[in-house]
PDB file of C-alpha atoms and ligand atoms in Angstrom:
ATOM      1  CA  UNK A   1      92.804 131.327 121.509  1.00 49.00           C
ATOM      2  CA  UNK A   2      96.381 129.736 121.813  1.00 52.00           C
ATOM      3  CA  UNK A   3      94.526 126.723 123.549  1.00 54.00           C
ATOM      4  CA  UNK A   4      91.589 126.099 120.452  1.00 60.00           C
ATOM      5  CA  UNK A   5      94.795 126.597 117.956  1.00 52.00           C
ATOM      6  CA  UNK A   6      97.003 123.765 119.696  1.00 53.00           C
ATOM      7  CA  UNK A   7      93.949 121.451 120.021  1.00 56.00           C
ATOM      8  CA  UNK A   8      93.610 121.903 116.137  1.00 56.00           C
ATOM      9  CA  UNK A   9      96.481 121.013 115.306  1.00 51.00           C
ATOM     10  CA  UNK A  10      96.943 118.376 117.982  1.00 50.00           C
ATOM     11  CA  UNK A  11      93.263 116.890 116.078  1.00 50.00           C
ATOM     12  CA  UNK A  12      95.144 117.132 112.917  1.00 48.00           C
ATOM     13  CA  UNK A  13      98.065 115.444 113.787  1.00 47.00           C
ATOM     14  CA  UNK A  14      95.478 112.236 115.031  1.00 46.00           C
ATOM     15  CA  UNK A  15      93.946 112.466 112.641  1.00 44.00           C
ATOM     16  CA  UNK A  16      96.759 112.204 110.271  1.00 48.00           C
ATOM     17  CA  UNK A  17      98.542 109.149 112.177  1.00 44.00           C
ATOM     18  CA  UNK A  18      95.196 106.898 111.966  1.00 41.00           C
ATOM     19  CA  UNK A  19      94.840 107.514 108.055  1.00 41.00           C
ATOM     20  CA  UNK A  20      98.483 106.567 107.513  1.00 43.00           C
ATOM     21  CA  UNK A  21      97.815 103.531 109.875  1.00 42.00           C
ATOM     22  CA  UNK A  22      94.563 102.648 108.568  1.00 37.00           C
ATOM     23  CA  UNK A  23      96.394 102.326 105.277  1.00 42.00           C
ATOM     24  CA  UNK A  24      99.299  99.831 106.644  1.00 42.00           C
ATOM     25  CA  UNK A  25      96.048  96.985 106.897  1.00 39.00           C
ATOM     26  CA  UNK A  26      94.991  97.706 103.660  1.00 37.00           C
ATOM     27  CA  UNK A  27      95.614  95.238 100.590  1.00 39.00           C
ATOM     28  CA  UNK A  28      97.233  96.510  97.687  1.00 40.00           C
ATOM     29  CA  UNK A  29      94.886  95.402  95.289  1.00 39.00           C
ATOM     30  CA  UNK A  30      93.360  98.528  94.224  1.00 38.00           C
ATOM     31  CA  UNK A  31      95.896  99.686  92.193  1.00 39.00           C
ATOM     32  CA  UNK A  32      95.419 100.269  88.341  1.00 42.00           C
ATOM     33  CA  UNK A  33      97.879  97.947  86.420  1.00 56.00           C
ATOM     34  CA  UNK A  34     100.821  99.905  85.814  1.00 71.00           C
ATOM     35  CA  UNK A  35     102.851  96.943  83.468  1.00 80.00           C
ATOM     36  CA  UNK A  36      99.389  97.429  80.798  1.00 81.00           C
ATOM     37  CA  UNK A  37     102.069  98.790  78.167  1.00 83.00           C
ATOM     38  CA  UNK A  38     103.543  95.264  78.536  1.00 87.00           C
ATOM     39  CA  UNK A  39     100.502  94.081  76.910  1.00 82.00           C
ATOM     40  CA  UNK A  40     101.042  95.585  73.754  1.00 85.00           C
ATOM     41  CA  UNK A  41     104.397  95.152  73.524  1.00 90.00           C
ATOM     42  CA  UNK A  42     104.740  91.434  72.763  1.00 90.00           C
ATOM     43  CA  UNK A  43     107.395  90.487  70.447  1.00 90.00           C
ATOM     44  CA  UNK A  44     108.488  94.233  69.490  1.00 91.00           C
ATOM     45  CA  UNK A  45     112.170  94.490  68.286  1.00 92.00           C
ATOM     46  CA  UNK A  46     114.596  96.942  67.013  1.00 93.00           C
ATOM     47  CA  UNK A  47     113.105  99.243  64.829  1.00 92.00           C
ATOM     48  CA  UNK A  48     109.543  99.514  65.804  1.00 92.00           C
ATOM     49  CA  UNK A  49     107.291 102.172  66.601  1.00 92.00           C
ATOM     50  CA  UNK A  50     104.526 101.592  69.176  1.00 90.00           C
ATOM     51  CA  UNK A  51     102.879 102.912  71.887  1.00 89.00           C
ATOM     52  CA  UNK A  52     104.305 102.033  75.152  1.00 88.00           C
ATOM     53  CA  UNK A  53     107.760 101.642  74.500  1.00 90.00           C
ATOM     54  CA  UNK A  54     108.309 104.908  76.039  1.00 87.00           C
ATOM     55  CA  UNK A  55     107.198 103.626  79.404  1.00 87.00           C
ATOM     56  CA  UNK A  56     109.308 100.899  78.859  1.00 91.00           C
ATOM     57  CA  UNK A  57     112.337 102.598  78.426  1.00 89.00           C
ATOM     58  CA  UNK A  58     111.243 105.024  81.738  1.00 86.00           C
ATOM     59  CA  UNK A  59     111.409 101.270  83.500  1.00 88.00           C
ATOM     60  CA  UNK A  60     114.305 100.194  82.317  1.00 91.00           C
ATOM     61  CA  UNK A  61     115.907 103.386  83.322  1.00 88.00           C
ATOM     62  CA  UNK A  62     114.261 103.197  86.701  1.00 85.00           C
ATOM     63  CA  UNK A  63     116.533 100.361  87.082  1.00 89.00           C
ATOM     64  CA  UNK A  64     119.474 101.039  85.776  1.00 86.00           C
ATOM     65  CA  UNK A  65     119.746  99.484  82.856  1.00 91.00           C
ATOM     66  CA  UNK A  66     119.026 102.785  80.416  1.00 88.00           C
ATOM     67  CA  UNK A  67     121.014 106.209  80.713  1.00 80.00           C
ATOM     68  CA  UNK A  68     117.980 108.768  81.139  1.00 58.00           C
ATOM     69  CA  UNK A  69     120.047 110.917  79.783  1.00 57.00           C
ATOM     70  CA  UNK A  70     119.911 109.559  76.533  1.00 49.00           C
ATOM     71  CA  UNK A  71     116.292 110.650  76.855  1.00 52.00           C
ATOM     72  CA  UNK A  72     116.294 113.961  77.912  1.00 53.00           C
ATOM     73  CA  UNK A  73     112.669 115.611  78.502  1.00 58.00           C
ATOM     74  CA  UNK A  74     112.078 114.927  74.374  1.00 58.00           C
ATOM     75  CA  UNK A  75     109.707 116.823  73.339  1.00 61.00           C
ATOM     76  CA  UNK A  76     108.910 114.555  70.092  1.00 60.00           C
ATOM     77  CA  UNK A  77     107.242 111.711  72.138  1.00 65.00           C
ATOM     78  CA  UNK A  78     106.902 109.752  68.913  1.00 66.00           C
ATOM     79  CA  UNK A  79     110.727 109.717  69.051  1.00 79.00           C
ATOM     80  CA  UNK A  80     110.527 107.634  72.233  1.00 84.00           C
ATOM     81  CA  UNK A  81     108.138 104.859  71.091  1.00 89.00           C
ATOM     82  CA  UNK A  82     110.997 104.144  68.497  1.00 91.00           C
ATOM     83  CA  UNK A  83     112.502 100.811  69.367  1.00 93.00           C
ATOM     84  CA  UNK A  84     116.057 101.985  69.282  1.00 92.00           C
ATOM     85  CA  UNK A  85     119.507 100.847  69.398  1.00 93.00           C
ATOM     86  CA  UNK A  86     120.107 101.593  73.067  1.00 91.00           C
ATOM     87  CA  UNK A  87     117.199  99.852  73.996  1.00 93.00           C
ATOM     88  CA  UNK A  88     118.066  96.835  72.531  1.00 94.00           C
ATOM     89  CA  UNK A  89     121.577  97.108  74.635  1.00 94.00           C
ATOM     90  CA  UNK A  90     119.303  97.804  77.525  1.00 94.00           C
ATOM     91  CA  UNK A  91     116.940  94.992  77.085  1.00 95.00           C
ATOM     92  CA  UNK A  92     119.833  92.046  76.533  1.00 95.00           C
ATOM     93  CA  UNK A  93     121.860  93.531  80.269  1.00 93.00           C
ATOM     94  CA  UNK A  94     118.052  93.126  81.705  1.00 94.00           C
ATOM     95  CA  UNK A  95     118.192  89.569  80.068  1.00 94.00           C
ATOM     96  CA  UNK A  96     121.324  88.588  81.011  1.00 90.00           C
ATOM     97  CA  UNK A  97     120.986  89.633  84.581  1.00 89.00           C
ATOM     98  CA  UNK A  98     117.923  87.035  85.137  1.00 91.00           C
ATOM     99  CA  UNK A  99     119.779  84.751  83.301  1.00 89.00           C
ATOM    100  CA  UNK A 100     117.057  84.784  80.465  1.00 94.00           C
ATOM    101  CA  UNK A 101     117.774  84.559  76.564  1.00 95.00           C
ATOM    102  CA  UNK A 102     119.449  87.235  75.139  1.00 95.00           C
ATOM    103  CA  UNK A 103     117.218  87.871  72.394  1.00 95.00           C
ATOM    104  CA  UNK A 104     116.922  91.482  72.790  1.00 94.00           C
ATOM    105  CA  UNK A 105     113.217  91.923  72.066  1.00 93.00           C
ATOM    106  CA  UNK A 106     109.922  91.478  74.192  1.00 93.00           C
ATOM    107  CA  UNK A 107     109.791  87.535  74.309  1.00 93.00           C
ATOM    108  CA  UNK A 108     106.694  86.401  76.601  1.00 92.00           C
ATOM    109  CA  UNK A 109     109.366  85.401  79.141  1.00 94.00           C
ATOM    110  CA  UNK A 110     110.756  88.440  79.491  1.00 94.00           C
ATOM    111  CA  UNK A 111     107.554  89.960  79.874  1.00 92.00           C
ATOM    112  CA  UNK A 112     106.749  87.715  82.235  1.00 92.00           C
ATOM    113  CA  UNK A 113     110.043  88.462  84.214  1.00 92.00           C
ATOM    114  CA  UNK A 114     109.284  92.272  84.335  1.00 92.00           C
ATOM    115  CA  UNK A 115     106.011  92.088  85.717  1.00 89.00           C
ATOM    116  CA  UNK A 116     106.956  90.096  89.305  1.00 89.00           C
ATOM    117  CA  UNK A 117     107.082  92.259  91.820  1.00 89.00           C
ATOM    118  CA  UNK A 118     110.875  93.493  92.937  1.00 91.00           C
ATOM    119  CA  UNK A 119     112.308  96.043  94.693  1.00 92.00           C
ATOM    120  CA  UNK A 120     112.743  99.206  93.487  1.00 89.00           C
ATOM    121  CA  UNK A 121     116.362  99.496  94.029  1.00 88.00           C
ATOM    122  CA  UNK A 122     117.911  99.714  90.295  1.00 87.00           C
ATOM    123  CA  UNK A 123     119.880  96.257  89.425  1.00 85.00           C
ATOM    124  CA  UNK A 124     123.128  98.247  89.117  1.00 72.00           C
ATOM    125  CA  UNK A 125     124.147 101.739  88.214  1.00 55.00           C
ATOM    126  CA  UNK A 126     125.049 102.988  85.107  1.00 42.00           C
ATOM    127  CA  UNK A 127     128.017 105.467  86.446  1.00 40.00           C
ATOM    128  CA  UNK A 128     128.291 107.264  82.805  1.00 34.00           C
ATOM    129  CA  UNK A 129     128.050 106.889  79.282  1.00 34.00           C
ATOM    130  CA  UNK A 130     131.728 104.820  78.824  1.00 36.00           C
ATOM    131  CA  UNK A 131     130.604 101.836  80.326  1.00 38.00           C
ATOM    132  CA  UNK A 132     131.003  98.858  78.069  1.00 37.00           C
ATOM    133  CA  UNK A 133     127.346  97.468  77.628  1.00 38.00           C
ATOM    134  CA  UNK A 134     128.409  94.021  78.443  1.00 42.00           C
ATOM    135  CA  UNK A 135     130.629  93.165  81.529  1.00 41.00           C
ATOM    136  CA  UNK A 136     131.689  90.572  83.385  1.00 39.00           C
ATOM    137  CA  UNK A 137     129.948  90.398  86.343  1.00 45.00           C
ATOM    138  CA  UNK A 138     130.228  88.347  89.788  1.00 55.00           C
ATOM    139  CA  UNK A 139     126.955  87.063  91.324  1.00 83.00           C
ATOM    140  CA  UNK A 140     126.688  89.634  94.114  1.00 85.00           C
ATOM    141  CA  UNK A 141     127.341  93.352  93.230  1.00 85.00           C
ATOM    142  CA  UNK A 142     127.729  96.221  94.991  1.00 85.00           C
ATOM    143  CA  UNK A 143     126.067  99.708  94.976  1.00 85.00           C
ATOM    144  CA  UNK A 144     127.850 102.515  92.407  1.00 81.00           C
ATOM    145  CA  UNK A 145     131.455 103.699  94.314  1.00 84.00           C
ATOM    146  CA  UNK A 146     130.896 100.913  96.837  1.00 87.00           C
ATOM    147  CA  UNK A 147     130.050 102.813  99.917  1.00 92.00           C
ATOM    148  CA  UNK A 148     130.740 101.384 102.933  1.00 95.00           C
ATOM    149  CA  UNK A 149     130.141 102.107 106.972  1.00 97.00           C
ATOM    150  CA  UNK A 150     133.470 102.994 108.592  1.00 96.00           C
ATOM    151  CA  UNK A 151     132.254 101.216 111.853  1.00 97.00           C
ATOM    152  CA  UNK A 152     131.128  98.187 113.376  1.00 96.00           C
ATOM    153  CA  UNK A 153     128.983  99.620 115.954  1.00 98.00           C
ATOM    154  CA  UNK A 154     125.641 100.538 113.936  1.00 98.00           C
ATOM    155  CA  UNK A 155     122.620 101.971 115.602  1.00 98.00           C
ATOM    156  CA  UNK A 156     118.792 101.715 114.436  1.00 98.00           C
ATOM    157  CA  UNK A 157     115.695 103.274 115.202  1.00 98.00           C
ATOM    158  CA  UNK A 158     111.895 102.897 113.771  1.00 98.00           C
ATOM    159  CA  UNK A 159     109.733 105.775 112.337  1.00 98.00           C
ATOM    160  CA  UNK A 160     106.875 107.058 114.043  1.00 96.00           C
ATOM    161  CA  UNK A 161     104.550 104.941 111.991  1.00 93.00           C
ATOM    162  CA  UNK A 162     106.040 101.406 112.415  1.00 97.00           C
ATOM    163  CA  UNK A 163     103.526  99.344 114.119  1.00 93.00           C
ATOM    164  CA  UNK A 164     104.855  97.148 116.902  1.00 95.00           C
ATOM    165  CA  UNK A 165     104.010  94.075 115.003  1.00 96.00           C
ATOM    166  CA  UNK A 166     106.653  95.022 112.410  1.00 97.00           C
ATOM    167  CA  UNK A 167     109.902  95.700 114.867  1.00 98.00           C
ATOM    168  CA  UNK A 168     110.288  92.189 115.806  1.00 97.00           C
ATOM    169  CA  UNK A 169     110.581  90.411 111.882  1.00 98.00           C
ATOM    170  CA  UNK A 170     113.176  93.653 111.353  1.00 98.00           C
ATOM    171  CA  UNK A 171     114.870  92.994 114.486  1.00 98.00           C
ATOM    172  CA  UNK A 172     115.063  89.388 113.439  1.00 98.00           C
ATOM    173  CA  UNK A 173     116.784  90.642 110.000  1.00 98.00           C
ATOM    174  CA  UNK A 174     119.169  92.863 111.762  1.00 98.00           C
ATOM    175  CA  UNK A 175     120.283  89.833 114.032  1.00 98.00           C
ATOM    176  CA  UNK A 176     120.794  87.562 110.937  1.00 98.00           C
ATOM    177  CA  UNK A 177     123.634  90.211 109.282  1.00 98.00           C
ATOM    178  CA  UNK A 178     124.917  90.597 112.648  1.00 98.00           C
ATOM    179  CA  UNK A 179     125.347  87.110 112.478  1.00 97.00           C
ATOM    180  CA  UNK A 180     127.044  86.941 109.050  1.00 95.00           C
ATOM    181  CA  UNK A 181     128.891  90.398 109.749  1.00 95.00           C
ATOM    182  CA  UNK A 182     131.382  92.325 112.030  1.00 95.00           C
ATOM    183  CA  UNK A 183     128.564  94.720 112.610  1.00 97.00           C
ATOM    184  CA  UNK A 184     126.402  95.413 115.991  1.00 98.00           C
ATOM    185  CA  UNK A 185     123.237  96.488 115.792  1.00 98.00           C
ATOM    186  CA  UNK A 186     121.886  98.815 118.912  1.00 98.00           C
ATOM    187  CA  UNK A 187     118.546 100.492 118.879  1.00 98.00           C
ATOM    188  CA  UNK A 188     118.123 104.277 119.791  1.00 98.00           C
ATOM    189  CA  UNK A 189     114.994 105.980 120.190  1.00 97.00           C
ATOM    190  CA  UNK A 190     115.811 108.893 118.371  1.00 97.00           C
ATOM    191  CA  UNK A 191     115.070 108.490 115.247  1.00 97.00           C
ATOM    192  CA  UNK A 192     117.105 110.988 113.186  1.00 96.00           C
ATOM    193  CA  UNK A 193     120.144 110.147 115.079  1.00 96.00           C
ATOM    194  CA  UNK A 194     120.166 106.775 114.200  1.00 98.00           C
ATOM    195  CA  UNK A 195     122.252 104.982 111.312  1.00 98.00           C
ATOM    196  CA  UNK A 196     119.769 102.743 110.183  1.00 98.00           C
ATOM    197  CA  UNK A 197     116.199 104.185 109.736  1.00 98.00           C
ATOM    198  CA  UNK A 198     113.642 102.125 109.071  1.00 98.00           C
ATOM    199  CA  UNK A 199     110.004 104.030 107.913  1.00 98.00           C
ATOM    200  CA  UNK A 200     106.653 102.955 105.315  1.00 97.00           C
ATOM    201  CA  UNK A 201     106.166 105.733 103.147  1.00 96.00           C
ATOM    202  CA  UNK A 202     103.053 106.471 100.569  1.00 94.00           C
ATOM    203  CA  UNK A 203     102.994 107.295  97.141  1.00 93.00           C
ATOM    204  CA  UNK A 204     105.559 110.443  96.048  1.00 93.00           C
ATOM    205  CA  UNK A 205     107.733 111.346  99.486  1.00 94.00           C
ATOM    206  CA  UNK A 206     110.357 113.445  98.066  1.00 92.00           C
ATOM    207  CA  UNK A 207     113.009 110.989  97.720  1.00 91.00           C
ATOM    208  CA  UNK A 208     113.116 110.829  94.242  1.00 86.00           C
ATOM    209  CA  UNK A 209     111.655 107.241  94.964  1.00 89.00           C
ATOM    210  CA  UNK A 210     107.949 107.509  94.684  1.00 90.00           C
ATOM    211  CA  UNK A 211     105.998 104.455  95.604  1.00 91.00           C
ATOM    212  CA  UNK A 212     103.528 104.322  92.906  1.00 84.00           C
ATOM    213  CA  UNK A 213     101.847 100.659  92.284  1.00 75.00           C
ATOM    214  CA  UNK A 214     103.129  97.512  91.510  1.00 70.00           C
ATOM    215  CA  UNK A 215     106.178  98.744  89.166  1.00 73.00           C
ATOM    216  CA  UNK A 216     107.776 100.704  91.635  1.00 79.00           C
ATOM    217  CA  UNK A 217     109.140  97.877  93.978  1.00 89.00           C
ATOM    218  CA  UNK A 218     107.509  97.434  97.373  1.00 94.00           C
ATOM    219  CA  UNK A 219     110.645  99.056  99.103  1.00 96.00           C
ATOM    220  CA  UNK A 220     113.910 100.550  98.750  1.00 95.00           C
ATOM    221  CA  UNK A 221     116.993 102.026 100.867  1.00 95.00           C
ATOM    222  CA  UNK A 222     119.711 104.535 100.651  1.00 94.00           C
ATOM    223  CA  UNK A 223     123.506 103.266 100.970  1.00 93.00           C
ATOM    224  CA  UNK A 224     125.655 104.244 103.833  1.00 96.00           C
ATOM    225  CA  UNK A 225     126.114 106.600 105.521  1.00 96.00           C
ATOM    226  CA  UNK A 226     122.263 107.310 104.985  1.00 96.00           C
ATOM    227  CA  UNK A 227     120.668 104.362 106.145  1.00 97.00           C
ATOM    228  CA  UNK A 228     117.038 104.952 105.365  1.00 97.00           C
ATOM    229  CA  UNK A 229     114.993 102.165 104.569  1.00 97.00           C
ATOM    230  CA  UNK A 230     111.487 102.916 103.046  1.00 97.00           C
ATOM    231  CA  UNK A 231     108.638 100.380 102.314  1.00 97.00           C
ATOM    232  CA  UNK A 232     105.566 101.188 100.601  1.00 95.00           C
ATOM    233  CA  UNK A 233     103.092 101.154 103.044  1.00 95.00           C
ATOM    234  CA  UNK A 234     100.113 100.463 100.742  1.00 93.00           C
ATOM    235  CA  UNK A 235     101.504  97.151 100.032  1.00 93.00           C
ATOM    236  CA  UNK A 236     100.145  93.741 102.123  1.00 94.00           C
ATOM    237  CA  UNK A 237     102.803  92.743 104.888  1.00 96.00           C
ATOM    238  CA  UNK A 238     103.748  89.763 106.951  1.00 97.00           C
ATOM    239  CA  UNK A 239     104.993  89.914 110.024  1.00 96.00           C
ATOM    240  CA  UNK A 240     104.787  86.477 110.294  1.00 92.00           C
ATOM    241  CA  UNK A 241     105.013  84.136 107.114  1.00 84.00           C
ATOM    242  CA  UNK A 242     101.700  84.190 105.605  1.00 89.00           C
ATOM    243  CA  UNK A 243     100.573  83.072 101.521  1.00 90.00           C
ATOM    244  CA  UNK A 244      99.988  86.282  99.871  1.00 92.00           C
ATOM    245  CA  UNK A 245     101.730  89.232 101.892  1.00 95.00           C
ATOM    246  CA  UNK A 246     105.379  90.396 101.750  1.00 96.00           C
ATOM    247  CA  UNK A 247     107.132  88.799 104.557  1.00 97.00           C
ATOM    248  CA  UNK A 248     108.396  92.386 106.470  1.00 98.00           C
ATOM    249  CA  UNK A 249     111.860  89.858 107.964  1.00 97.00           C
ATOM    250  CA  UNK A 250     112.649  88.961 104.034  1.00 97.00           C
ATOM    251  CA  UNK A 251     111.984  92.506 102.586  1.00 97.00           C
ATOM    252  CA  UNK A 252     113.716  94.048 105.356  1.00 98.00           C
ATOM    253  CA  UNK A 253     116.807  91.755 105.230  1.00 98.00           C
ATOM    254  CA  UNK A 254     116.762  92.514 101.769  1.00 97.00           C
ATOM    255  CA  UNK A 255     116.761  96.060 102.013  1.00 97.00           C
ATOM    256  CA  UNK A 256     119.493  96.273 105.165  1.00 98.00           C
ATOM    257  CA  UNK A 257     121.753  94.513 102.607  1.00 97.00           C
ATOM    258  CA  UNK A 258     121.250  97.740 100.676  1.00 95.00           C
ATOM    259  CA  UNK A 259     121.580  99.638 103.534  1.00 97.00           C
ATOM    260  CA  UNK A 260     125.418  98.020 104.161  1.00 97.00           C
ATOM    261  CA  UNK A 261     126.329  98.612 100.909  1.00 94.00           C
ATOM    262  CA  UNK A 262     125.338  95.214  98.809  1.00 94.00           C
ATOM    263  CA  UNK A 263     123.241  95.507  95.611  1.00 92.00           C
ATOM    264  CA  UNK A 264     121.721  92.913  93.904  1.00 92.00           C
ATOM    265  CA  UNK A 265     122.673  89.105  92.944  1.00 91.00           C
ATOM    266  CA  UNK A 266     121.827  87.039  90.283  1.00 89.00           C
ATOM    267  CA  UNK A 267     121.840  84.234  92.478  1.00 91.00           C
ATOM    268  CA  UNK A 268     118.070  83.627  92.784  1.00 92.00           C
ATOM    269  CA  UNK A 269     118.253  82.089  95.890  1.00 94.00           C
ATOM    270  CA  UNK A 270     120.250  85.279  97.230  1.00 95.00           C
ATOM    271  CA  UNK A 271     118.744  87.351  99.544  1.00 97.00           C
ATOM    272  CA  UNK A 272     119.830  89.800  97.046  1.00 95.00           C
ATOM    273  CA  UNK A 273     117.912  88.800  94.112  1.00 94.00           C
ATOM    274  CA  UNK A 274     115.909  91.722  93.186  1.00 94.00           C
ATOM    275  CA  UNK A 275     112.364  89.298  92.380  1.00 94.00           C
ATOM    276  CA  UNK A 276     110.711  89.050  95.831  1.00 94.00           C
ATOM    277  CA  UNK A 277     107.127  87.533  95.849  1.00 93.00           C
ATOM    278  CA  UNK A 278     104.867  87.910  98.543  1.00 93.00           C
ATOM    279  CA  UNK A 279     105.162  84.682 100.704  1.00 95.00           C
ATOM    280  CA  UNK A 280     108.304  84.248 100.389  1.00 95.00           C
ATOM    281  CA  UNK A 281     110.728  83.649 103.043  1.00 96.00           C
ATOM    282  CA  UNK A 282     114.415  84.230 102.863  1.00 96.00           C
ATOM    283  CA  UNK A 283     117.682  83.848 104.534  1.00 97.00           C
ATOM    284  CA  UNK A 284     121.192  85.359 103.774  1.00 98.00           C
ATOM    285  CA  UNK A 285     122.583  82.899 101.055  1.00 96.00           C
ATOM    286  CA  UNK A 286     126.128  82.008 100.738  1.00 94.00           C
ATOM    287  CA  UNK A 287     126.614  85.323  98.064  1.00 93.00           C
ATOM    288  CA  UNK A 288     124.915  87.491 100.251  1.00 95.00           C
ATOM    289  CA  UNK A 289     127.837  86.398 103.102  1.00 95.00           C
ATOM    290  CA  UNK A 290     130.188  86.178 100.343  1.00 93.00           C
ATOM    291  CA  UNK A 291     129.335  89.733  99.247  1.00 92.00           C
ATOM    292  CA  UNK A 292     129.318  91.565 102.560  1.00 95.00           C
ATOM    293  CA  UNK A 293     132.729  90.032 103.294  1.00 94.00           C
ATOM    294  CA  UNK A 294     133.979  90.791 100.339  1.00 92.00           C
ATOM    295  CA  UNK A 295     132.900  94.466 100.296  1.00 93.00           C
ATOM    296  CA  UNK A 296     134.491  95.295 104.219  1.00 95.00           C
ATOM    297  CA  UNK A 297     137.236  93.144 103.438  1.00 92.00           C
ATOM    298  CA  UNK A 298     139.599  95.532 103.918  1.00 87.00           C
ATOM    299  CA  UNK A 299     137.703  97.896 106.209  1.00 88.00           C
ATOM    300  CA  UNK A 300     137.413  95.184 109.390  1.00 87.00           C
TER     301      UNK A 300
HETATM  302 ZN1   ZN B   1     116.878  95.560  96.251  1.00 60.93          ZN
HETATM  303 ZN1   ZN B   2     111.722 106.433  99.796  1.00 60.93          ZN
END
């Protein structure tokens, strides 16, 4: 009885692992279009009421540009199609991070901006509501209360469903901070014990980060001292460069930048620009370097 119960669950388990790696060859393009309330937002301003400016302001938030809790769960949902103020202040800090014109409606450019793919880290943090709506900002940021690793010595490990093909591009990005950085990268083969942890999840995995289409970034990470790095295992990777798949050395370099404590640059030539497009290829740019040193300046 013991024995048919354990082979069960052992055929479950298979099971299990060749769906999740079936699904890391499959393309991404059957997913519905999630930017379709784009479409029918063109040239909406301050003051209007229309469908889909709700989602909008849920994608905004998403990345930091919008308070949520100026919207708590509202229970008049015509009340959050209303173009409002804060939405306008929302919509300009989105437009003046990508260096776009600060019109503070949907121009087609903007439009155009929000639907290339990204990561789904936000762009910065809004710590709370006293924050000046415009700042000064430097090129590189980093991540809300700057967290930092207190050590050089960093080690890494790989989730159960990394294929081999993968390890080497993310090895490769781990090398090029190493490079740039007082930090050593060691691998360990358990994979809860290690610093960095690199995994691909599917759709909602409790992280308050669901991957769910094309709006929701193809990847993301947690600061130190967490160290996860999660990318969306539905999407198309690289693992070498190749037209129309997300090069898995430029995503993950990306996202270890994250992982160190970096967030995003304006710099579009940063490895920290949040706009990655499949194809492209990336190495740390002088703001990434200047970032990292200037965030463990004083630790190392
Ligand atoms: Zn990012
Ligand atoms: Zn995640």
């Amino acid at each position: 009885m013991t024995i048919q119960v354990f082979s069960s669950i052992f055929f479950l388990l298979c099971l299990h692992t060749l769906i999740v790696k079936a699904h890391l060859h499959e393309s991404n393009n059957n997913f519905s279009t999630p930017f379709d309330f784009l479409n029918r937002l063109s040239g909406v301003a301050k003051g209007d009421n229309v469908k889909g400016v709700r989602e909008l302001k849920n994608y905004l938030s998403s990345l930091g540009y919008l308070n949520h809790d100026s919207y708590p769960n509202d229970k008049n949902k015509e009340h959050e199609n209303i173009f409002d103020d804060s939405l306008e202040i929302a919509l300009k800090k989105y437009q003046e991070f990508y260096d776009l014109n600060i019109t503070g409606f949907l121009d087609p450019i903007t439009i155009t901006k929000m639907r290339q793919p990204r990561c789904g880290m936000p762009d910065f943090f809004i710590p709370n509501k006293t924050t000046p709506p415009f700042h000064t900002r430097s090129y590189y940021t980093f991540l809300r209360d700057s967290p930092k690793w207190y050590k050089k010595n960093l080690s890494y490990s790989f989730d159960w469903n990394v294929l081999e093909g993968a390890k080497q591009p993310l090895e490769h990005a781990l090398k090029q901070w190493a490079s740039a950085t007082p930090f050593k990268f060691h691998y360990v083969k358990i994979f809860r014990k290690a610093d960095i942890k690199f995994s691909f999840m599917s759709g909602d995995h409790d992280d308050g980060y669901p991957f769910v289409g094309s709006s929701t970034g193809m990847a993301h990470s947690f600061p130190p001292p967490d160290g996860r790095i999660h990318f969306d295992v539905h999407r198309k990777w690289a693992w070498v460069h190749k037209k129309n798949a997300y090069d898995m050395q430029t995503v993950g370099l990306h996202e270890l930048g994250h992982a160190l404590g970096l967030d995003h640059s304006t710099i579009f030539k940063a490895v920290m620009y949040p706009i990655i497009y499949p194809g492209e290829r990336k190495g740390l740019h002088k703001d990434d370097i200047d970032g990292i040193k200037a965030l463990y300046k004083k630790i190392f």
